[in-house]
Amino acid sequence: MNIFCSWDLVNMDQAQLDDIGDTLGVSYKVIDNLTDGKKTYSAHVVLTNNSSKQTIKYGDWAIYLCHLRMIEPAHLPHSTNHDIPEAGMRFTHVNGCLFKLSPTKNFKALKKGDKVKIPFKAQSFSVAKSDLMPNWYLIVPKLRPVLIKSTTGEDMSFVEPFDTEEAWKRFDYGLKDGSTRYDHYNPYNLQERFDRHKCPESGPLGTTVIPTPLKMVTCEGDSVHITANQWVIYADDQLENERRYLSNILGLSCDNSKQAQHKIHLQLSSSLQILDQPACDESYTLSVKSDSDITITAKAPVGIFYGVQSLIGIISKDSTVPQCEISDKPRYGYRGMHLDVSRNFHPKAQVLKLLDVMATYKLNKFHFHLTDDEGWRLEIPGLEELIEVGAKRGHVNRSDLTSLLPLLGSGPWFDSSGTGFYSVSDYREILQYAQQRHIEVIPEIDMPGHSHAAIRSMKARHKKFMDLKDKKKAEEYLLTDLDQDCKHGSHSVQMFSENAMNPGLESTYKFAKKIVTEVQKMHEGIQPLKMFHFGGDEVPYEAWEGSPACLRLIESEEVKAMENLMEYFVTRTADVIAKCGLDVGAWQDGIIPDESDLLPIKRLANNNYKVVMSQGTHLYFDHPYEPDPEERGLYWACRFLDSRKCFTFMPDNLYANCDVRLTGEPLAKDYIKRHKDDHDDLKRPENIVGMQGQLWTELVRTWDQMDSMIFPRLLCVAERAWHRADWEAEQDQDKREDGQARDWGRFANILGSKELERLDRMGVAYHLPPPGAHCSLEECKIELNAAYPGLPIFYSLDEGTTWTRYTEKIDTVQDKDIYLITKSVDEKRCSRRVIMKKPKV
């Protein structure tokens, strides 16, 4: 016999709450992005009582959820909450992306099978399933929080399909000049994907190295076969690190005194030239001849290391090496990858794997984004609160200073990607690993904005020492006026209050100095710190308007006005860093705010700043690979960013990269020329020092998701940062695009036939685009293709029960859907499924 009871404050116990968590149905549906222009979109949440035991009534209960867009922006966050009368529910903004959904007195009881629909508006637009966060949870006072099972897991099955134009398009509104801004993007159909996958025939690939060497000549003749009993590694004394690295890969002895029939000789030469030009430290030559030894020559150990990577890259599965001569040097001295571990923590092992792949493809800068609003990820001796409070996310009262809130869908417990940090020993191990691979680690501690985790941690420190009656120590590293946030509400782009360090407090600069000096100590004896990156971006300046400390600073006339506070902070912080003997790194908008991507690059370079290219449109890996709601990624800089777009980026010719508007509408040639003529030319190109791929991890909670967002796009960045393609200098657009297409065809074939298999062996879960398909009515045949020729394609005629590998055109099948997937080279992983609906002959 079933026993029914009411779910309310009076008789709720933990078992009943657990039952509701297991059975409550949640669905989220985006209805319309278009009606309100770009201001808001409409959506609804449906709650369904699937419990066979309980009726859900009004009471002191709440659902907590993370939502990337401000809910009901006409009311929140300035009002305390906003009611949805027809549903009897109330939204409250907690902080950041965390919202509370609770019943009002108008809530109607839900018996078994009953539903309540909660319609609402949210800021801007939402066109992808990954915009939503998992792990919604239930709270009842004095009971343990309970996850709502229907919202857990990475399949995000509680998010309804984006199956209409109103759902998958972002905007449709008029401009002041009478024109219309309309989103031209649609999800690819199978034919469109097939056409995008097509690329010119590359011909025989022969011996290949990625990134492409400056000069490589493959010689005719017998290959060299490397065996452990016949080969040994000889190396100059200064090359012990490189010798051991190669020995570990090939399993060869590295004893200079050992006699062997053949040797791989690693040698330094101060007089080395590359194509009749003096070599730089990263230059190398590699010589493989059938009748003699293999020789790698460089000016410095780092050049030897890159020669070693090229040698490893041309060794086949049967340990043979083709005869060849390589002379090589990099295009840029800075070839980087940025990883955010604050939004979602990624453990040391995953970082080490990333460093391994970076080394394989001759990337040499690791920009380590260690702190942000959502987490502080590095132990700092003497400031233990930064990891005791700032490195944990879980459900606490907002006033509780024991941890951060469960932001970005990390759930109520401290066992998710919301929690974690690197100890000093972890960080030093990462440094050692990077140093052995000639990768410089550039730590970033983001300030003054994006500092919620630091601010909360230092508030906890303040409370601890005030409880001990030690006021001086309590205020030593305080980052905000303690009462200012209550008096003046302000929110960052990511909807945070309590987000910006206070530039009017001396303790802010003491904190900055403490962090810089402690991080500098961590680098000692392994890799001396050269550059400290302080972020400086996306600061909500209005946060300082109600600050007594900032007002005192202005009254003293040390700062002229509120709008000068950021400049004051940057100057003082840069001075702290410089006095430690370090170079200063910052984001563009920390120095020149509110500008487009192109103009500040030229202005900064022409004013003798060193600039690293990291454009959102081509180098931000948090964007999706396709304009499809099923693809993970944000779309603030562009609707999608596939590997080909990364590959065809032209850092020397920025305006040539301008192809479409944010809407997807093609840009006319005269429009680009007209805007290019409006600005000064780049007068000091030598100050463009390199390129960097970026991964921000708001949507990246697992190891595989991290790998998928980075790879294989990072290989394309490695190619462009090391090798300048001939087509980049072509002024005729049609000829340039033809050259791009042919070169991409070559590169895509190398990925599919060779490099992705290497990534499989390294345990990298690279992204797998689904197949394209072309149905020929004349032939009654279906042709399939992959983004990277050589990747296995499979199809199913029984809704995915059995799969057949695609080897040749297949017959059309009437009255059957055909399911299609691409698999990794090792066939252990597959892309998302796409379906060819019942072909008609």
CSV table of C-alpha atoms in Angstrom, one decimal, residues 79-419:
chain,number,residue,atom,x,y,z
A,79,SER,CA,15.1,43.7,-6.7
A,80,THR,CA,15.5,41.0,-4.1
A,81,ASN,CA,13.4,38.6,-6.1
A,82,HIS,CA,10.8,38.3,-8.8
A,83,ASP,CA,7.5,36.3,-8.7
A,84,ILE,CA,6.0,34.3,-11.5
A,85,PRO,CA,2.4,34.6,-10.4
A,86,GLU,CA,0.8,32.0,-12.7
A,87,ALA,CA,3.3,29.3,-11.5
A,88,GLY,CA,3.3,30.3,-7.8
A,89,MET,CA,7.1,30.4,-8.0
A,90,ARG,CA,9.8,33.0,-7.2
A,91,PHE,CA,13.2,33.6,-8.7
A,92,THR,CA,16.0,35.1,-6.5
A,93,HIS,CA,19.5,35.9,-7.7
A,94,VAL,CA,22.0,34.7,-5.2
A,95,ASN,CA,25.3,35.7,-6.8
A,96,GLY,CA,27.2,35.0,-10.0
A,97,CYS,CA,25.2,32.4,-12.0
A,98,LEU,CA,23.5,30.9,-8.9
A,99,PHE,CA,19.7,31.4,-8.6
A,100,LYS,CA,17.1,30.2,-6.2
A,101,LEU,CA,13.6,29.0,-7.3
A,102,SER,CA,11.1,28.8,-4.5
A,103,PRO,CA,7.3,28.5,-4.0
A,104,THR,CA,5.1,31.5,-3.1
A,105,LYS,CA,1.8,31.2,-1.2
A,106,ASN,CA,0.1,30.9,-4.6
A,107,PHE,CA,1.8,27.6,-5.3
A,108,LYS,CA,-0.6,24.8,-6.2
A,109,ALA,CA,0.1,21.4,-4.8
A,110,LEU,CA,1.5,18.9,-7.2
A,111,LYS,CA,0.1,15.4,-6.9
A,112,LYS,CA,1.7,12.4,-8.6
A,113,GLY,CA,2.0,13.2,-12.3
A,114,ASP,CA,1.1,16.9,-11.9
A,115,LYS,CA,3.2,19.6,-13.6
A,116,VAL,CA,3.9,23.2,-13.1
A,117,LYS,CA,5.2,25.4,-15.9
A,118,ILE,CA,7.4,28.3,-14.9
A,119,PRO,CA,7.7,30.8,-17.8
A,120,PHE,CA,10.4,33.5,-17.6
A,121,LYS,CA,12.6,35.8,-19.6
A,122,ALA,CA,16.4,35.9,-19.4
A,123,GLN,CA,19.0,38.3,-20.7
A,124,SER,CA,20.3,38.2,-24.3
A,125,PHE,CA,19.8,34.8,-26.0
A,126,SER,CA,20.5,31.1,-25.6
A,127,VAL,CA,21.1,28.9,-28.6
A,128,ALA,CA,23.0,25.8,-27.2
A,129,LYS,CA,22.3,23.0,-24.8
A,130,SER,CA,25.7,23.7,-23.1
A,131,ASP,CA,24.4,27.1,-22.0
A,132,LEU,CA,22.6,25.3,-19.3
A,133,MET,CA,24.2,23.9,-16.2
A,134,PRO,CA,23.6,20.5,-14.6
A,135,ASN,CA,23.2,19.5,-10.9
A,136,TRP,CA,20.2,21.5,-9.7
A,137,TYR,CA,19.5,20.7,-6.1
A,138,LEU,CA,16.9,20.9,-3.4
A,139,ILE,CA,17.2,22.7,0.0
A,140,VAL,CA,15.1,22.3,3.1
A,141,PRO,CA,16.3,23.9,6.3
A,142,LYS,CA,18.1,21.5,8.7
A,143,LEU,CA,18.2,18.8,6.0
A,144,ARG,CA,21.1,17.7,3.8
A,145,PRO,CA,20.9,19.2,0.3
A,146,VAL,CA,19.8,16.7,-2.4
A,147,LEU,CA,20.7,16.7,-6.1
A,148,ILE,CA,17.8,16.5,-8.5
A,149,LYS,CA,18.6,13.3,-10.4
A,150,SER,CA,17.0,14.3,-13.6
A,151,THR,CA,19.4,17.2,-13.9
A,152,THR,CA,22.6,15.3,-13.3
A,153,GLY,CA,25.0,13.9,-15.8
A,154,GLU,CA,26.8,15.4,-18.8
A,155,ASP,CA,24.1,14.4,-21.4
A,156,MET,CA,22.0,17.4,-20.2
A,157,SER,CA,18.9,15.4,-21.1
A,158,PHE,CA,16.6,17.7,-19.1
A,159,VAL,CA,17.3,20.5,-21.7
A,160,GLU,CA,14.7,20.3,-24.5
A,161,PRO,CA,15.8,20.3,-28.2
A,162,PHE,CA,16.4,23.6,-29.9
A,163,ASP,CA,14.2,22.6,-32.7
A,164,THR,CA,12.9,25.9,-34.2
A,165,GLU,CA,14.5,28.9,-35.7
A,166,GLU,CA,13.3,31.0,-32.7
A,167,ALA,CA,15.3,28.7,-30.5
A,168,TRP,CA,18.6,28.3,-32.5
A,169,LYS,CA,18.9,31.8,-33.8
A,170,ARG,CA,20.2,34.6,-31.6
A,171,PHE,CA,18.6,37.8,-32.8
A,172,ASP,CA,16.4,39.6,-35.3
A,173,TYR,CA,16.0,43.4,-34.7
A,174,GLY,CA,16.1,46.7,-36.5
A,175,LEU,CA,18.9,49.3,-36.3
A,176,LYS,CA,18.6,53.0,-36.2
A,177,ASP,CA,19.6,53.3,-39.9
A,178,GLY,CA,16.6,51.2,-40.9
A,179,SER,CA,18.5,48.0,-41.6
A,180,THR,CA,17.9,44.7,-39.9
A,181,ARG,CA,20.3,42.6,-37.8
A,182,TYR,CA,19.4,39.0,-38.4
A,183,ASP,CA,21.2,35.8,-37.3
A,184,HIS,CA,22.0,34.0,-40.5
A,185,TYR,CA,23.3,30.8,-38.8
A,186,ASN,CA,21.5,27.5,-38.9
A,187,PRO,CA,22.6,24.1,-37.8
A,188,TYR,CA,24.4,22.3,-40.6
A,189,ASN,CA,22.4,19.7,-42.5
A,190,LEU,CA,24.3,16.6,-43.8
A,191,GLN,CA,24.9,18.1,-47.3
A,192,GLU,CA,26.2,21.4,-45.9
A,193,ARG,CA,28.6,19.5,-43.6
A,194,PHE,CA,29.6,17.3,-46.5
A,195,ASP,CA,30.5,20.4,-48.6
A,196,ARG,CA,32.5,21.9,-45.7
A,197,HIS,CA,34.4,18.7,-45.2
A,198,LYS,CA,35.4,18.6,-48.9
A,199,CYS,CA,38.9,19.9,-49.6
A,200,PRO,CA,41.2,19.7,-52.6
A,201,GLU,CA,43.1,16.5,-53.1
A,202,SER,CA,46.4,16.8,-51.4
A,203,GLY,CA,48.3,14.1,-53.3
A,204,PRO,CA,50.8,11.8,-51.7
A,205,LEU,CA,51.7,13.1,-48.2
A,206,GLY,CA,55.1,11.5,-48.0
A,207,THR,CA,57.1,12.4,-44.9
A,208,THR,CA,55.4,15.0,-42.8
A,209,VAL,CA,56.2,17.0,-39.7
A,210,ILE,CA,53.7,19.2,-37.8
A,211,PRO,CA,54.3,22.1,-37.5
A,212,THR,CA,55.7,22.4,-41.0
A,213,PRO,CA,59.5,22.9,-41.1
A,214,LEU,CA,61.0,25.9,-42.8
A,215,LYS,CA,62.7,23.5,-45.3
A,216,MET,CA,62.4,19.8,-45.6
A,217,VAL,CA,63.8,17.6,-48.3
A,218,THR,CA,63.0,13.9,-48.4
A,219,CYS,CA,65.7,11.9,-50.1
A,220,GLU,CA,65.1,8.9,-52.3
A,221,GLY,CA,66.7,5.7,-51.0
A,222,ASP,CA,66.4,3.2,-48.2
A,223,SER,CA,64.9,4.1,-44.9
A,224,VAL,CA,66.8,3.8,-41.7
A,225,HIS,CA,65.6,1.2,-39.3
A,226,ILE,CA,66.2,2.0,-35.6
A,227,THR,CA,66.7,-1.0,-33.3
A,228,ALA,CA,67.8,-1.0,-29.6
A,229,ASN,CA,70.7,-3.4,-30.2
A,230,GLN,CA,72.2,-1.4,-33.1
A,231,TRP,CA,71.6,2.2,-32.1
A,232,VAL,CA,72.7,4.4,-29.3
A,233,ILE,CA,72.2,8.1,-28.4
A,234,TYR,CA,75.3,10.3,-28.3
A,235,ALA,CA,75.0,13.8,-26.9
A,236,ASP,CA,77.0,16.8,-25.8
A,237,ASP,CA,77.3,17.2,-22.0
A,238,GLN,CA,74.9,20.1,-21.9
A,239,LEU,CA,72.1,18.0,-23.5
A,240,GLU,CA,71.4,15.5,-20.8
A,241,ASN,CA,67.8,16.5,-20.6
A,242,GLU,CA,67.2,16.1,-24.3
A,243,ARG,CA,69.1,12.8,-24.4
A,244,ARG,CA,67.0,11.3,-21.6
A,245,TYR,CA,63.8,12.5,-23.2
A,246,LEU,CA,64.7,10.8,-26.5
A,247,SER,CA,65.9,7.7,-24.7
A,248,ASN,CA,62.6,7.4,-22.9
A,249,ILE,CA,60.6,7.6,-26.1
A,250,LEU,CA,62.8,5.3,-28.2
A,251,GLY,CA,64.1,2.9,-25.6
A,252,LEU,CA,67.7,3.5,-26.6
A,253,SER,CA,70.8,3.6,-24.5
A,254,CYS,CA,72.2,7.1,-24.0
A,255,ASP,CA,75.8,6.3,-23.1
A,256,ASN,CA,78.4,8.2,-25.1
A,257,SER,CA,81.0,5.5,-24.3
A,258,LYS,CA,78.9,2.6,-25.6
A,259,GLN,CA,79.9,1.3,-28.9
A,260,ALA,CA,77.1,0.7,-31.4
A,261,GLN,CA,76.7,0.2,-35.1
A,262,HIS,CA,74.7,3.5,-35.4
A,263,LYS,CA,74.1,6.5,-33.3
A,264,ILE,CA,71.7,9.4,-33.0
A,265,HIS,CA,74.0,12.3,-32.5
A,266,LEU,CA,72.7,15.4,-30.6
A,267,GLN,CA,75.2,18.2,-31.0
A,268,LEU,CA,75.5,21.9,-30.3
A,269,SER,CA,77.1,24.4,-32.8
A,270,SER,CA,77.5,28.1,-32.1
A,271,SER,CA,78.1,28.7,-35.8
A,272,LEU,CA,75.0,27.0,-37.0
A,273,GLN,CA,73.1,28.7,-39.9
A,274,ILE,CA,69.6,28.1,-41.2
A,275,LEU,CA,69.3,28.8,-44.9
A,276,ASP,CA,72.4,31.0,-44.8
A,277,GLN,CA,71.1,33.0,-41.8
A,278,PRO,CA,72.4,32.9,-38.2
A,279,ALA,CA,70.4,30.4,-36.2
A,280,CYS,CA,68.3,31.4,-33.2
A,281,ASP,CA,68.2,29.3,-30.0
A,282,GLU,CA,65.1,27.4,-31.3
A,283,SER,CA,66.6,26.6,-34.7
A,284,TYR,CA,67.8,23.1,-35.6
A,285,THR,CA,68.9,20.9,-38.4
A,286,LEU,CA,68.0,17.2,-38.7
A,287,SER,CA,69.9,14.9,-41.1
A,288,VAL,CA,68.9,11.3,-41.8
A,289,LYS,CA,71.0,9.3,-44.2
A,290,SER,CA,70.9,5.6,-44.9
A,291,ASP,CA,74.6,5.1,-44.8
A,292,SER,CA,75.4,7.1,-41.7
A,293,ASP,CA,74.1,8.3,-38.4
A,294,ILE,CA,71.2,10.5,-37.6
A,295,THR,CA,72.3,14.0,-36.6
A,296,ILE,CA,70.5,16.8,-34.9
A,297,THR,CA,72.4,20.1,-34.6
A,298,ALA,CA,71.3,23.3,-32.8
A,299,LYS,CA,72.7,26.4,-31.2
A,300,ALA,CA,71.0,25.7,-27.9
A,301,PRO,CA,69.4,22.8,-26.0
A,302,VAL,CA,65.9,24.0,-26.9
A,303,GLY,CA,66.7,23.7,-30.6
A,304,ILE,CA,67.9,20.1,-30.0
A,305,PHE,CA,64.7,19.4,-28.3
A,306,TYR,CA,62.6,20.6,-31.3
A,307,GLY,CA,64.8,18.5,-33.6
A,308,VAL,CA,64.1,15.5,-31.4
A,309,GLN,CA,60.4,16.2,-31.7
A,310,SER,CA,60.7,16.3,-35.5
A,311,LEU,CA,62.6,13.0,-35.5
A,312,ILE,CA,60.0,11.3,-33.3
A,313,GLY,CA,57.3,12.6,-35.6
A,314,ILE,CA,58.8,10.9,-38.7
A,315,ILE,CA,59.5,7.5,-37.1
A,316,SER,CA,57.0,5.0,-38.4
A,317,LYS,CA,55.3,2.3,-36.4
A,318,ASP,CA,57.9,-0.2,-37.5
A,319,SER,CA,60.7,2.1,-36.2
A,320,THR,CA,61.9,3.2,-39.7
A,321,VAL,CA,62.9,6.7,-40.6
A,322,PRO,CA,63.0,8.1,-44.1
A,323,GLN,CA,66.1,9.8,-45.4
A,324,CYS,CA,65.6,13.5,-45.1
A,325,GLU,CA,67.2,16.9,-44.4
A,326,ILE,CA,65.4,19.4,-42.3
A,327,SER,CA,66.4,23.0,-41.7
A,328,ASP,CA,64.0,24.7,-39.3
A,329,LYS,CA,63.3,27.7,-37.2
A,330,PRO,CA,60.1,29.2,-35.7
A,331,ARG,CA,58.0,32.0,-37.0
A,332,TYR,CA,57.4,33.4,-33.5
A,333,GLY,CA,59.2,33.2,-30.3
A,334,TYR,CA,56.0,33.0,-28.3
A,335,ARG,CA,53.8,30.0,-29.2
A,336,GLY,CA,51.3,29.5,-26.4
A,337,MET,CA,48.3,27.8,-24.8
A,338,HIS,CA,46.2,29.4,-22.1
A,339,LEU,CA,44.2,27.2,-19.7
A,340,ASP,CA,41.7,28.4,-17.1
A,341,VAL,CA,41.5,26.1,-14.1
A,342,SER,CA,39.5,28.5,-11.9
A,343,ARG,CA,36.0,28.1,-13.4
A,344,ASN,CA,36.4,24.3,-13.3
A,345,PHE,CA,39.4,22.7,-11.7
A,346,HIS,CA,41.5,20.3,-13.8
A,347,PRO,CA,44.0,18.2,-11.8
A,348,LYS,CA,47.7,18.0,-12.2
A,349,ALA,CA,47.7,14.9,-14.4
A,350,GLN,CA,45.6,16.6,-17.0
A,351,VAL,CA,47.9,19.6,-17.0
A,352,LEU,CA,50.9,17.4,-17.4
A,353,LYS,CA,49.2,15.7,-20.4
A,354,LEU,CA,48.6,19.1,-22.0
A,355,LEU,CA,52.2,20.0,-21.5
A,356,ASP,CA,53.3,16.8,-23.2
A,357,VAL,CA,51.2,17.5,-26.3
A,358,MET,CA,52.4,21.2,-26.3
A,359,ALA,CA,56.0,19.9,-26.4
A,360,THR,CA,55.2,17.5,-29.2
A,361,TYR,CA,54.1,20.4,-31.4
A,362,LYS,CA,56.8,22.9,-30.3
A,363,LEU,CA,54.6,25.1,-28.2
A,364,ASN,CA,56.7,26.9,-25.6
A,365,LYS,CA,54.4,29.1,-23.4
A,366,PHE,CA,51.9,27.9,-20.9
A,367,HIS,CA,49.6,30.7,-19.7
A,368,PHE,CA,48.2,29.3,-16.4
A,369,HIS,CA,45.0,31.1,-15.4
A,370,LEU,CA,45.0,30.1,-11.7
A,371,THR,CA,42.4,32.4,-10.2
A,372,ASP,CA,39.0,33.9,-11.0
A,373,ASP,CA,35.7,34.6,-9.4
A,374,GLU,CA,34.8,30.9,-9.2
A,375,GLY,CA,37.9,29.6,-7.6
A,376,TRP,CA,41.5,30.2,-6.3
A,377,ARG,CA,43.6,27.3,-7.4
A,378,LEU,CA,47.1,27.8,-5.9
A,379,GLU,CA,48.4,27.4,-2.4
A,380,ILE,CA,50.0,30.6,-1.1
A,381,PRO,CA,52.0,30.0,2.1
A,382,GLY,CA,50.8,32.4,4.8
A,383,LEU,CA,47.4,32.9,3.1
A,384,GLU,CA,45.9,29.5,3.7
A,385,GLU,CA,42.4,30.9,3.5
A,386,LEU,CA,42.8,31.2,-0.3
A,387,ILE,CA,42.6,27.4,-0.6
A,388,GLU,CA,40.6,26.7,2.6
A,389,VAL,CA,37.8,29.0,1.3
A,390,GLY,CA,38.6,30.1,-2.3
A,391,ALA,CA,39.3,26.6,-3.7
A,392,LYS,CA,36.0,25.0,-2.5
A,393,ARG,CA,32.5,25.3,-4.0
A,394,GLY,CA,29.5,23.9,-2.2
A,395,HIS,CA,26.2,24.9,-0.7
A,396,VAL,CA,26.5,27.4,2.1
A,397,ASN,CA,24.6,30.4,3.3
A,398,ARG,CA,25.7,33.5,1.4
A,399,SER,CA,27.1,35.0,4.6
A,400,ASP,CA,29.1,31.9,5.4
A,401,LEU,CA,32.8,32.3,4.8
A,402,THR,CA,33.8,28.7,4.8
A,403,SER,CA,33.6,28.2,1.0
A,404,LEU,CA,32.3,29.7,-2.3
A,405,LEU,CA,28.8,29.1,-3.6
A,406,PRO,CA,28.2,26.1,-5.9
A,407,LEU,CA,28.7,28.1,-9.1
A,408,LEU,CA,28.7,26.8,-12.7
A,409,GLY,CA,26.7,23.7,-11.9
A,410,SER,CA,29.2,22.2,-9.5
A,411,GLY,CA,26.4,21.0,-7.1
A,412,PRO,CA,26.0,21.3,-3.4
A,413,TRP,CA,28.9,19.0,-2.4
A,414,PHE,CA,32.7,19.6,-2.4
A,415,ASP,CA,33.5,16.6,-4.7
A,416,SER,CA,33.1,18.1,-8.1
A,417,SER,CA,35.2,20.2,-10.6
A,418,GLY,CA,34.2,23.2,-8.5
A,419,THR,CA,36.7,22.2,-5.8
